[in-house]
Short mmCIF file of C-alpha atoms in Angstrom, two decimals:
data_model
loop_
_atom_site.label_atom_id
_atom_site.label_comp_id
_atom_site.label_asym_id
_atom_site.label_seq_id
_atom_site.Cartn_x
_atom_site.Cartn_y
_atom_site.Cartn_z
CA MET A 1 57.20 67.06 132.90
CA GLN A 2 58.40 68.27 129.52
CA LYS A 3 61.32 66.57 127.86
CA GLU A 4 64.09 68.66 126.47
CA VAL A 5 63.96 68.67 122.68
CA LYS A 6 67.40 68.35 121.15
CA GLU A 7 68.03 70.14 117.90
CA LYS A 8 68.76 67.70 115.08
CA PRO A 9 72.41 68.03 113.99
CA ASN A 10 73.15 69.29 110.49
CA TYR A 11 75.53 67.09 108.51
CA ALA A 12 77.17 68.38 105.35
CA ILE A 13 79.71 67.33 102.77
CA VAL A 14 82.20 69.58 100.98
CA ALA A 15 83.13 69.41 97.29
CA ALA A 16 85.72 71.31 95.31
CA VAL A 17 87.46 71.28 91.94
CA GLN A 18 91.18 72.02 91.74
CA ILE A 19 92.23 73.53 88.45
CA PRO A 20 95.92 73.58 87.34
CA SER A 21 96.46 77.24 88.21
CA VAL A 22 95.70 76.61 91.92
CA THR A 23 98.52 75.17 94.05
CA ASP A 24 97.96 72.38 96.53
CA ILE A 25 98.69 74.71 99.44
CA GLU A 26 96.19 77.35 98.26
CA PHE A 27 93.59 74.68 97.52
CA GLU A 28 93.84 73.03 100.92
CA ALA A 29 93.81 76.40 102.70
CA SER A 30 90.61 77.35 100.91
CA LEU A 31 89.00 74.01 101.83
CA ASN A 32 89.95 74.43 105.49
CA GLU A 33 88.44 77.90 105.41
CA LEU A 34 85.17 76.57 103.99
CA ARG A 35 85.04 73.91 106.71
CA GLU A 36 85.47 76.64 109.33
CA LEU A 37 82.70 78.65 107.68
CA ALA A 38 80.48 75.54 107.82
CA LYS A 39 81.30 75.17 111.51
CA THR A 40 80.23 78.76 112.09
CA LEU A 41 76.88 77.92 110.46
CA GLY A 42 76.43 74.91 112.70
CA PHE A 43 77.26 72.18 110.18
CA THR A 44 79.24 69.03 110.95
CA VAL A 45 81.30 68.26 107.83
CA VAL A 46 81.57 64.49 107.40
CA LYS A 47 83.46 64.16 104.13
CA THR A 48 85.27 66.15 101.47
CA PHE A 49 85.19 65.32 97.77
CA VAL A 50 88.00 66.68 95.63
CA GLN A 51 88.37 66.55 91.87
CA LYS A 52 91.28 67.74 89.71
CA ARG A 53 90.13 69.02 86.31
CA ALA A 54 91.37 71.32 83.57
CA GLY A 55 88.27 73.47 84.18
CA TYR A 56 84.89 73.56 85.89
CA ASP A 57 82.03 71.60 84.36
CA VAL A 58 79.74 74.21 82.75
CA THR A 59 76.58 72.26 83.54
CA ALA A 60 77.08 71.24 87.18
CA TYR A 61 80.57 72.41 88.30
CA LEU A 62 81.76 68.86 89.12
CA GLY A 63 82.38 66.15 86.54
CA ALA A 64 79.73 63.47 85.94
CA GLY A 65 81.72 60.73 87.70
CA LYS A 66 82.27 62.81 90.83
CA ARG A 67 78.59 63.80 90.91
CA GLN A 68 77.62 60.15 90.80
CA GLU A 69 80.07 59.35 93.59
CA ILE A 70 78.56 62.05 95.78
CA ARG A 71 75.04 60.87 95.03
CA ASP A 72 75.95 57.30 96.02
CA TYR A 73 77.52 58.57 99.22
CA VAL A 74 74.49 60.67 100.14
CA ASN A 75 72.07 57.80 99.55
CA ASN A 76 74.04 54.92 101.00
CA GLU A 77 74.78 53.95 104.62
CA TYR A 78 77.96 55.24 106.20
CA GLU A 79 81.04 53.56 107.52
CA ILE A 80 82.56 55.15 110.60
CA THR A 81 85.81 55.69 108.69
CA ASP A 82 83.96 57.94 106.28
CA VAL A 83 83.58 60.61 108.93
CA GLU A 84 86.92 62.29 108.40
CA GLU A 85 86.72 66.03 108.90
CA VAL A 86 85.80 66.48 112.57
CA ALA A 87 86.23 64.62 115.81
CA VAL A 88 82.74 63.41 116.60
CA ASN A 89 81.88 60.74 119.15
CA PHE A 90 79.86 58.18 117.19
CA SER A 91 79.73 55.55 119.96
CA GLY A 92 76.14 54.46 120.54
CA LEU A 93 74.94 56.41 117.50
CA ASN A 94 72.75 54.74 114.94
CA LEU A 95 74.64 55.43 111.71
CA GLY A 96 71.35 55.47 109.85
CA ASP A 97 70.49 58.66 111.73
CA ILE A 98 73.24 60.57 109.93
CA GLU A 99 71.36 62.34 107.20
CA ILE A 100 73.37 64.55 104.89
CA ASN A 101 71.17 67.45 103.83
CA THR A 102 73.68 69.93 102.39
CA LEU A 103 76.51 69.97 99.87
CA LEU A 104 78.91 72.90 100.30
CA VAL A 105 80.83 73.93 97.18
CA ASP A 106 84.12 75.77 97.58
CA HIS A 107 83.45 78.11 94.68
CA GLU A 108 80.83 80.56 93.50
CA ILE A 109 78.75 78.67 90.96
CA SER A 110 76.07 79.86 88.57
CA PRO A 111 72.34 79.39 89.26
CA SER A 112 72.04 76.70 86.58
CA GLN A 113 75.10 74.82 87.90
CA ALA A 114 73.59 74.87 91.39
CA ARG A 115 70.22 73.66 90.13
CA ASN A 116 71.71 70.80 88.09
CA LEU A 117 74.04 69.74 90.89
CA GLU A 118 71.18 69.79 93.39
CA LEU A 119 69.05 67.57 91.15
CA GLU A 120 71.84 65.05 90.65
CA VAL A 121 73.19 64.68 94.19
CA GLY A 122 69.82 64.83 95.93
CA CYS A 123 70.51 67.45 98.61
CA VAL A 124 70.63 71.24 99.03
CA VAL A 125 73.64 72.93 97.41
CA MET A 126 75.25 75.99 98.95
CA ASP A 127 78.17 77.63 97.21
CA ARG A 128 80.88 79.58 99.05
CA THR A 129 79.18 82.94 98.52
CA MET A 130 75.86 81.68 99.87
CA VAL A 131 77.57 80.30 102.97
CA ILE A 132 79.23 83.66 103.71
CA LEU A 133 76.00 85.56 103.10
CA GLU A 134 74.12 83.29 105.48
CA ILE A 135 76.72 83.85 108.21
CA PHE A 136 76.48 87.59 107.72
CA HIS A 137 72.68 87.38 107.82
CA ARG A 138 72.72 85.52 111.15
CA ASN A 139 75.34 87.66 112.85
CA ALA A 140 74.41 91.19 111.79
CA ARG A 141 73.04 93.17 114.76
CA SER A 142 72.88 96.87 113.98
CA ARG A 143 70.30 98.43 111.69
CA ALA A 144 72.99 99.45 109.20
CA ALA A 145 74.59 96.01 109.09
CA ARG A 146 71.23 94.26 108.66
CA ALA A 147 70.35 96.55 105.75
CA GLN A 148 73.73 96.00 104.08
CA VAL A 149 73.47 92.24 104.40
CA GLU A 150 69.93 92.20 103.07
CA ILE A 151 71.05 94.10 99.96
CA ALA A 152 73.81 91.58 99.31
CA ARG A 153 71.48 88.62 99.84
CA LEU A 154 68.79 90.04 97.58
CA GLY A 155 71.37 90.77 94.87
CA TYR A 156 72.56 87.17 95.12
CA MET A 157 69.02 85.74 95.03
CA ALA A 158 67.67 87.74 92.09
CA PRO A 159 69.40 85.88 89.24
CA ARG A 160 68.74 82.54 90.96
CA MET A 161 64.97 82.90 91.16
CA ARG A 162 64.42 81.60 87.63
CA GLU A 163 66.33 78.41 88.48
CA ALA A 164 64.39 78.05 91.73
CA ALA A 165 61.17 78.24 89.72
CA LYS A 166 62.41 75.47 87.44
CA LEU A 167 63.04 73.29 90.48
CA ALA A 168 59.53 73.99 91.73
CA GLY A 169 58.03 72.92 88.40
CA SER A 170 55.18 74.46 86.49
CA GLN A 171 52.93 74.87 89.55
CA GLY A 172 52.99 78.44 90.74
CA ARG A 173 55.39 79.53 87.99
CA GLN A 174 52.83 81.20 85.77
CA ARG A 175 50.47 83.87 87.03
CA SER A 176 47.26 84.93 85.29
CA GLY A 177 46.44 88.53 84.50
CA GLU A 178 43.73 88.63 87.17
CA GLY A 179 45.08 90.65 90.10
CA GLY A 180 48.49 90.96 88.48
CA ARG A 181 50.16 93.60 86.34
CA GLY A 182 49.71 91.83 83.05
CA ALA A 183 48.22 88.71 81.60
CA GLY A 184 50.57 85.80 81.77
CA GLU A 185 53.23 87.65 83.81
CA SER A 186 55.32 85.13 85.70
CA GLN A 187 55.60 85.03 89.46
CA THR A 188 59.37 85.06 89.07
CA GLU A 189 59.24 88.41 87.26
CA LEU A 190 57.02 89.88 89.94
CA ASP A 191 59.36 88.62 92.66
CA ARG A 192 62.39 90.06 90.88
CA ARG A 193 60.65 93.42 90.60
CA LYS A 194 59.95 93.33 94.34
CA ILE A 195 63.63 92.59 94.98
CA ARG A 196 64.74 95.57 92.87
CA ASP A 197 62.31 97.84 94.70
CA ARG A 198 63.47 96.56 98.09
CA ILE A 199 67.16 97.04 97.19
CA ALA A 200 66.46 100.63 96.10
CA GLU A 201 64.63 101.27 99.37
CA LEU A 202 67.45 99.83 101.47
CA GLN A 203 70.09 101.80 99.56
CA LEU A 204 68.26 105.03 100.38
CA GLU A 205 68.16 104.01 104.05
CA ILE A 206 71.91 103.29 104.04
CA VAL A 207 72.69 106.66 102.41
CA ALA A 208 70.69 108.39 105.15
CA MET A 209 72.40 106.36 107.90
CA ASP A 210 75.84 107.06 106.40
CA ALA A 211 75.18 110.79 106.31
CA GLU A 212 73.98 110.75 109.91
CA ARG A 213 76.96 108.70 111.06
CA LYS A 214 79.47 110.97 109.29
CA THR A 215 77.86 114.08 110.83
CA GLN A 216 78.02 112.57 114.31
CA ARG A 217 81.63 111.50 113.80
CA ALA A 218 82.68 114.92 112.55
CA ARG A 219 81.03 116.68 115.50
CA ARG A 220 82.63 114.30 117.97
CA GLN A 221 86.11 114.69 116.51
CA GLU A 222 85.83 118.48 116.23
CA ARG A 223 84.60 118.75 119.80
CA GLN A 224 87.13 116.43 121.42
CA GLY A 225 90.12 116.47 119.06
CA ILE A 226 90.05 112.69 118.76
CA ALA A 227 92.51 110.59 116.76
CA GLY A 228 91.39 107.28 115.31
CA ILE A 229 92.85 103.84 114.64
CA ALA A 230 91.10 100.90 112.95
CA LEU A 231 91.77 97.21 113.41
CA VAL A 232 91.73 95.42 110.07
CA GLY A 233 92.70 91.93 108.99
CA TYR A 234 91.53 88.46 108.15
CA THR A 235 88.57 87.08 110.01
CA ASN A 236 89.49 85.20 113.19
CA ALA A 237 92.96 86.80 113.35
CA GLY A 238 92.26 87.98 116.90
CA LYS A 239 91.08 91.55 116.23
CA SER A 240 88.28 91.45 118.82
CA THR A 241 90.63 90.02 121.47
CA LEU A 242 93.11 92.79 120.74
CA MET A 243 90.25 95.34 120.81
CA ARG A 244 89.28 94.16 124.27
CA ALA A 245 92.91 94.28 125.47
CA LEU A 246 93.55 97.82 124.14
CA THR A 247 90.32 99.36 125.36
CA GLY A 248 89.30 97.32 128.41
CA SER A 249 85.88 96.80 126.78
CA ASP A 250 83.65 93.75 126.77
CA VAL A 251 83.38 93.24 122.99
CA LEU A 252 82.48 89.78 121.74
CA VAL A 253 85.38 87.36 121.44
CA ALA A 254 84.67 84.02 119.73
CA ASN A 255 86.75 81.42 117.88
CA LYS A 256 84.56 81.67 114.79
CA LEU A 257 84.86 83.23 111.38
CA PHE A 258 82.95 86.53 111.17
CA ALA A 259 82.08 86.64 114.89
CA THR A 260 82.19 90.45 114.53
CA LEU A 261 80.21 92.18 111.80
CA ASP A 262 79.14 95.50 113.33
CA THR A 263 81.71 98.22 113.84
CA THR A 264 82.65 98.64 117.50
CA VAL A 265 84.28 101.91 118.65
CA ARG A 266 85.95 102.32 122.05
CA SER A 267 88.51 104.68 123.60
CA LEU A 268 92.12 103.52 123.98
CA TYR A 269 92.75 102.70 127.64
CA PRO A 270 94.57 104.08 129.56
CA GLU A 271 93.56 107.29 127.79
CA SER A 272 96.24 109.45 126.21
CA VAL A 273 96.71 112.87 124.67
CA PRO A 274 95.39 113.15 122.09
CA ARG A 275 92.47 110.91 122.97
CA ILE A 276 92.43 107.90 120.62
CA LEU A 277 89.39 105.94 119.42
CA VAL A 278 89.83 102.30 118.38
CA SER A 279 87.46 100.76 115.77
CA ASP A 280 87.08 97.04 115.13
CA THR A 281 85.99 96.37 111.54
CA VAL A 282 84.52 93.32 109.82
CA GLY A 283 87.08 90.64 108.99
CA PHE A 284 88.22 89.92 105.45
CA ILE A 285 88.24 86.56 103.71
CA LYS A 286 89.40 85.14 100.39
CA ASN A 287 86.81 85.56 97.65
CA LEU A 288 84.66 87.85 99.78
CA PRO A 289 81.54 88.38 97.62
CA HIS A 290 81.80 91.67 95.77
CA GLY A 291 78.28 92.49 96.87
CA LEU A 292 79.44 92.33 100.48
CA VAL A 293 82.51 94.48 99.82
CA ALA A 294 80.22 97.14 98.37
CA SER A 295 77.52 96.69 100.99
CA PHE A 296 79.98 96.90 103.87
CA LYS A 297 81.71 99.97 102.48
CA SER A 298 80.23 102.05 105.29
CA THR A 299 81.58 99.60 107.86
CA LEU A 300 85.02 99.64 106.24
CA ASP A 301 84.86 103.44 106.06
CA GLU A 302 86.19 103.36 109.62
CA ALA A 303 89.46 102.28 108.02
CA LEU A 304 89.30 105.23 105.60
CA ASP A 305 88.68 107.72 108.42
CA ALA A 306 91.44 106.31 110.65
CA SER A 307 94.84 107.97 111.01
CA LEU A 308 96.48 104.59 111.58
CA LEU A 309 95.54 101.03 110.62
CA LEU A 310 96.46 98.08 112.83
CA HIS A 311 96.71 95.19 110.38
CA VAL A 312 96.24 92.12 112.57
CA ILE A 313 97.67 88.84 111.20
CA ASP A 314 97.44 85.36 112.70
CA ALA A 315 101.11 84.36 113.08
CA SER A 316 100.13 80.76 113.90
CA ASP A 317 98.28 80.22 110.60
CA PRO A 318 100.52 78.57 107.94
CA GLY A 319 98.59 80.45 105.26
CA PHE A 320 99.00 83.92 106.76
CA VAL A 321 100.84 85.22 103.67
CA ARG A 322 97.77 84.58 101.51
CA GLN A 323 95.55 86.16 104.19
CA LEU A 324 97.82 89.20 104.32
CA GLU A 325 97.50 89.57 100.55
CA VAL A 326 93.67 89.29 100.72
CA THR A 327 93.53 92.10 103.29
CA ASN A 328 95.84 94.26 101.18
CA GLU A 329 93.62 93.73 98.13
CA VAL A 330 90.42 94.67 99.95
CA LEU A 331 92.03 97.77 101.53
CA GLU A 332 93.20 98.84 98.07
CA GLU A 333 89.70 98.24 96.68
CA ILE A 334 88.14 100.62 99.20
CA GLY A 335 90.94 103.19 98.88
CA ALA A 336 92.43 102.66 102.35
CA ASN A 337 95.85 101.48 101.13
CA VAL A 338 97.22 105.04 101.56
CA VAL A 339 96.50 105.11 105.32
CA PRO A 340 99.61 104.52 107.51
CA ARG A 341 99.67 100.88 108.61
CA LEU A 342 101.25 98.88 111.42
CA ARG A 343 101.56 95.11 110.88
CA ILE A 344 100.75 93.15 114.03
CA PHE A 345 101.48 89.44 114.03
CA ASN A 346 99.13 88.15 116.73
CA LYS A 347 98.72 84.70 118.34
CA ILE A 348 102.48 84.07 118.64
CA ASP A 349 101.60 81.98 121.72
CA TYR A 350 99.77 79.54 119.42
CA VAL A 351 102.89 78.79 117.36
CA GLY A 352 104.31 76.16 119.74
CA ASP A 353 106.77 76.01 122.60
CA GLU A 354 109.09 78.87 123.55
CA ALA A 355 111.81 77.82 121.10
CA ALA A 356 109.30 77.69 118.23
CA GLN A 357 107.97 81.13 119.17
CA VAL A 358 111.47 82.65 119.19
CA GLU A 359 112.27 81.11 115.80
CA CYS A 360 108.96 82.30 114.32
CA GLU A 361 109.40 85.82 115.70
CA ALA A 362 112.93 86.08 114.27
CA ALA A 363 111.72 84.98 110.83
CA LEU A 364 108.84 87.49 110.87
CA ARG A 365 111.04 90.39 111.93
CA ALA A 366 113.57 89.51 109.22
CA LYS A 367 110.87 89.58 106.52
CA TYR A 368 108.78 92.45 107.98
CA PRO A 369 111.31 94.70 109.85
CA ASP A 370 108.74 97.19 111.21
CA CYS A 371 106.20 94.60 112.42
CA ILE A 372 105.09 93.87 115.97
CA VAL A 373 105.00 90.22 117.09
CA MET A 374 102.79 89.64 120.12
CA SER A 375 99.94 87.87 121.82
CA ALA A 376 96.80 89.89 122.60
CA ARG A 377 96.52 87.77 125.76
CA ASN A 378 99.92 88.89 127.08
CA PRO A 379 99.58 92.11 129.16
CA ASP A 380 103.24 93.08 128.56
CA ASP A 381 102.81 92.79 124.80
CA VAL A 382 99.63 94.88 124.94
CA THR A 383 101.38 97.57 126.98
CA LYS A 384 104.19 97.81 124.41
CA LEU A 385 101.66 98.11 121.59
CA HIS A 386 99.78 100.80 123.55
CA GLN A 387 103.03 102.77 123.88
CA THR A 388 103.76 102.40 120.16
CA ILE A 389 100.28 103.70 119.26
CA VAL A 390 100.55 106.69 121.59
CA ALA A 391 104.03 107.51 120.28
CA PHE A 392 102.69 107.51 116.70
CA PHE A 393 100.09 110.13 117.53
CA GLN A 394 102.44 112.22 119.66
CA GLN A 395 105.27 112.43 117.14
CA ASP A 396 103.89 115.63 115.59
CA LEU A 397 102.78 117.27 118.84
CA LEU A 398 104.16 120.67 119.78
CA GLU A 399 105.17 122.07 123.15
CA ALA A 400 103.84 125.50 124.06
CA GLU A 401 102.95 127.63 127.06
CA LEU A 402 99.42 128.76 127.84
CA PHE A 403 98.65 131.60 130.25
CA LEU A 404 95.47 131.08 132.26
CA PRO A 405 94.35 134.16 134.22
CA TRP A 406 92.80 133.51 137.64
CA SER A 407 89.55 134.85 136.20
CA ALA A 408 89.52 132.14 133.49
CA GLN A 409 90.05 128.97 135.56
CA GLN A 410 86.96 127.44 133.93
CA TRP A 411 89.28 126.57 131.02
CA ARG A 412 91.53 124.34 133.13
CA GLY A 413 89.48 121.19 132.54
CA LYS A 414 89.43 121.67 128.78
CA ILE A 415 93.20 122.24 128.68
CA TYR A 416 93.84 118.98 130.51
CA ALA A 417 91.37 117.17 128.22
CA SER A 418 92.94 118.50 125.00
CA CYS A 419 96.65 118.54 125.87
CA GLN A 420 99.25 116.88 128.01
CA VAL A 421 100.24 119.29 130.82
CA LEU A 422 104.00 118.95 131.39
CA GLU A 423 104.55 121.68 133.93
CA GLU A 424 102.64 124.37 135.80
CA ARG A 425 103.74 127.54 137.62
CA SER A 426 101.82 130.57 138.81
CA ASP A 427 102.15 134.20 139.83
CA ASN A 428 99.81 136.92 141.00
CA ASP A 429 98.09 137.21 137.60
CA GLY A 430 97.43 133.55 136.87
CA ALA A 431 98.88 130.18 135.95
CA PHE A 432 101.39 129.30 133.23
CA LEU A 433 100.94 125.79 131.82
CA LYS A 434 103.58 124.13 129.66
CA VAL A 435 101.60 121.77 127.41
CA ARG A 436 102.15 119.27 124.61
CA GLY A 437 99.43 118.91 122.00
CA GLU A 438 98.38 119.36 118.40
CA ALA A 439 99.15 122.81 117.02
CA GLU A 440 95.56 123.34 115.97
CA ALA A 441 94.21 122.41 119.40
CA ILE A 442 96.74 124.68 121.21
CA ASN A 443 95.97 127.65 118.96
CA ARG A 444 92.24 127.14 119.39
CA LEU A 445 92.59 127.02 123.17
CA ARG A 446 94.73 130.18 123.22
CA GLU A 447 92.16 132.06 121.13
CA GLN A 448 89.23 130.83 123.22
CA ILE A 449 90.91 131.74 126.50
CA GLN A 450 91.65 135.20 125.21
CA GLY A 451 88.07 135.49 123.95
CA GLY A 452 86.82 134.62 127.42
CA ALA A 453 83.78 132.57 126.43
CA LEU A 454 83.62 128.85 127.31
CA ASP A 455 81.74 127.04 124.55
#
């Protein structure tokens, strides 16, 4: 009988430097975010080291004293009181079994800083950018998303290969001319060339996939007269839960940062006229690596193509103002800040009791008069949002009358699919349908009915 093999838990510590220009609230919010990112990666954070300095140490990010403190902590035995970040049941656990193997740094640090810090503290160092890239790498599912993530990871790795070679020592660093492209050419240079070639190859693949996706989208919208909305917002704001509520779909819902990376597109349910497609985009985060912003441009293009953005904000998060600003910055960076936007403060049911929810809602409506305050888990709130969305797309619709001869009844299905039929009457020659729809769709139907050919 085989025994079940339990995966060894991963314990990590977090370190960060607070410079004078960063407020205590911003600093703590960023630390909490990094701890959530670590949780998504499967780490148990056991301690946080904080240092206030006028600037970052150019050699190893943290000051010498703090580096020594971390090294002592990593190498020494633990007291139960040291485990401060998460609720872990340590009863019956041999404290010597807790082996810290990773230091997470709440900042993007240079390759040399990472190498020096790793040598001094005695464990693997992952900066904030590397943590985010690793999460994206693990969670990407579609071919496009995997290619985009690989480009970002390769771009991050390329300048760090020289430092990795220094850590490895002289063995394997130098390559002879035999079998290589030049005498004495280093392995690092060869690897960096391979990375450049691979990035170029992936970029060509993404261009081809983007062209194919845009062609398919254009054909679909031309054929069906579809309107589009895109859910945007900070990661873990509840976009996927709202997506499921608005469309009745079975998209992934998880209480993790970046649970959704691939764009999901579903029809608004119940369906309306015009038919509306809802897209769930990748979540934003403070200090999102620029490589990922560029690499995920095709994913965020859903926001550019949308007629309306639903900006989902976690009303229960004390730092939602900062998150709102981050989303605004990213949308402006990709050129989507001109698209009409509806602010949706989600998770109002997480604020507290009923009195706390009423107070919070009143404060939000006073500051953001046109916002919607709701819970994606409340069917009544979802219904009201559904009505608001439909009203937005119907505000420019026209009412007209279409005449449908008895000999052209094959057009009836297309009329009902493209317009809202308000009234119908008939005489000996055919049916008269009073419809509401987009002017372009009505004119196209009228011309096609008169032409007599059903395409």
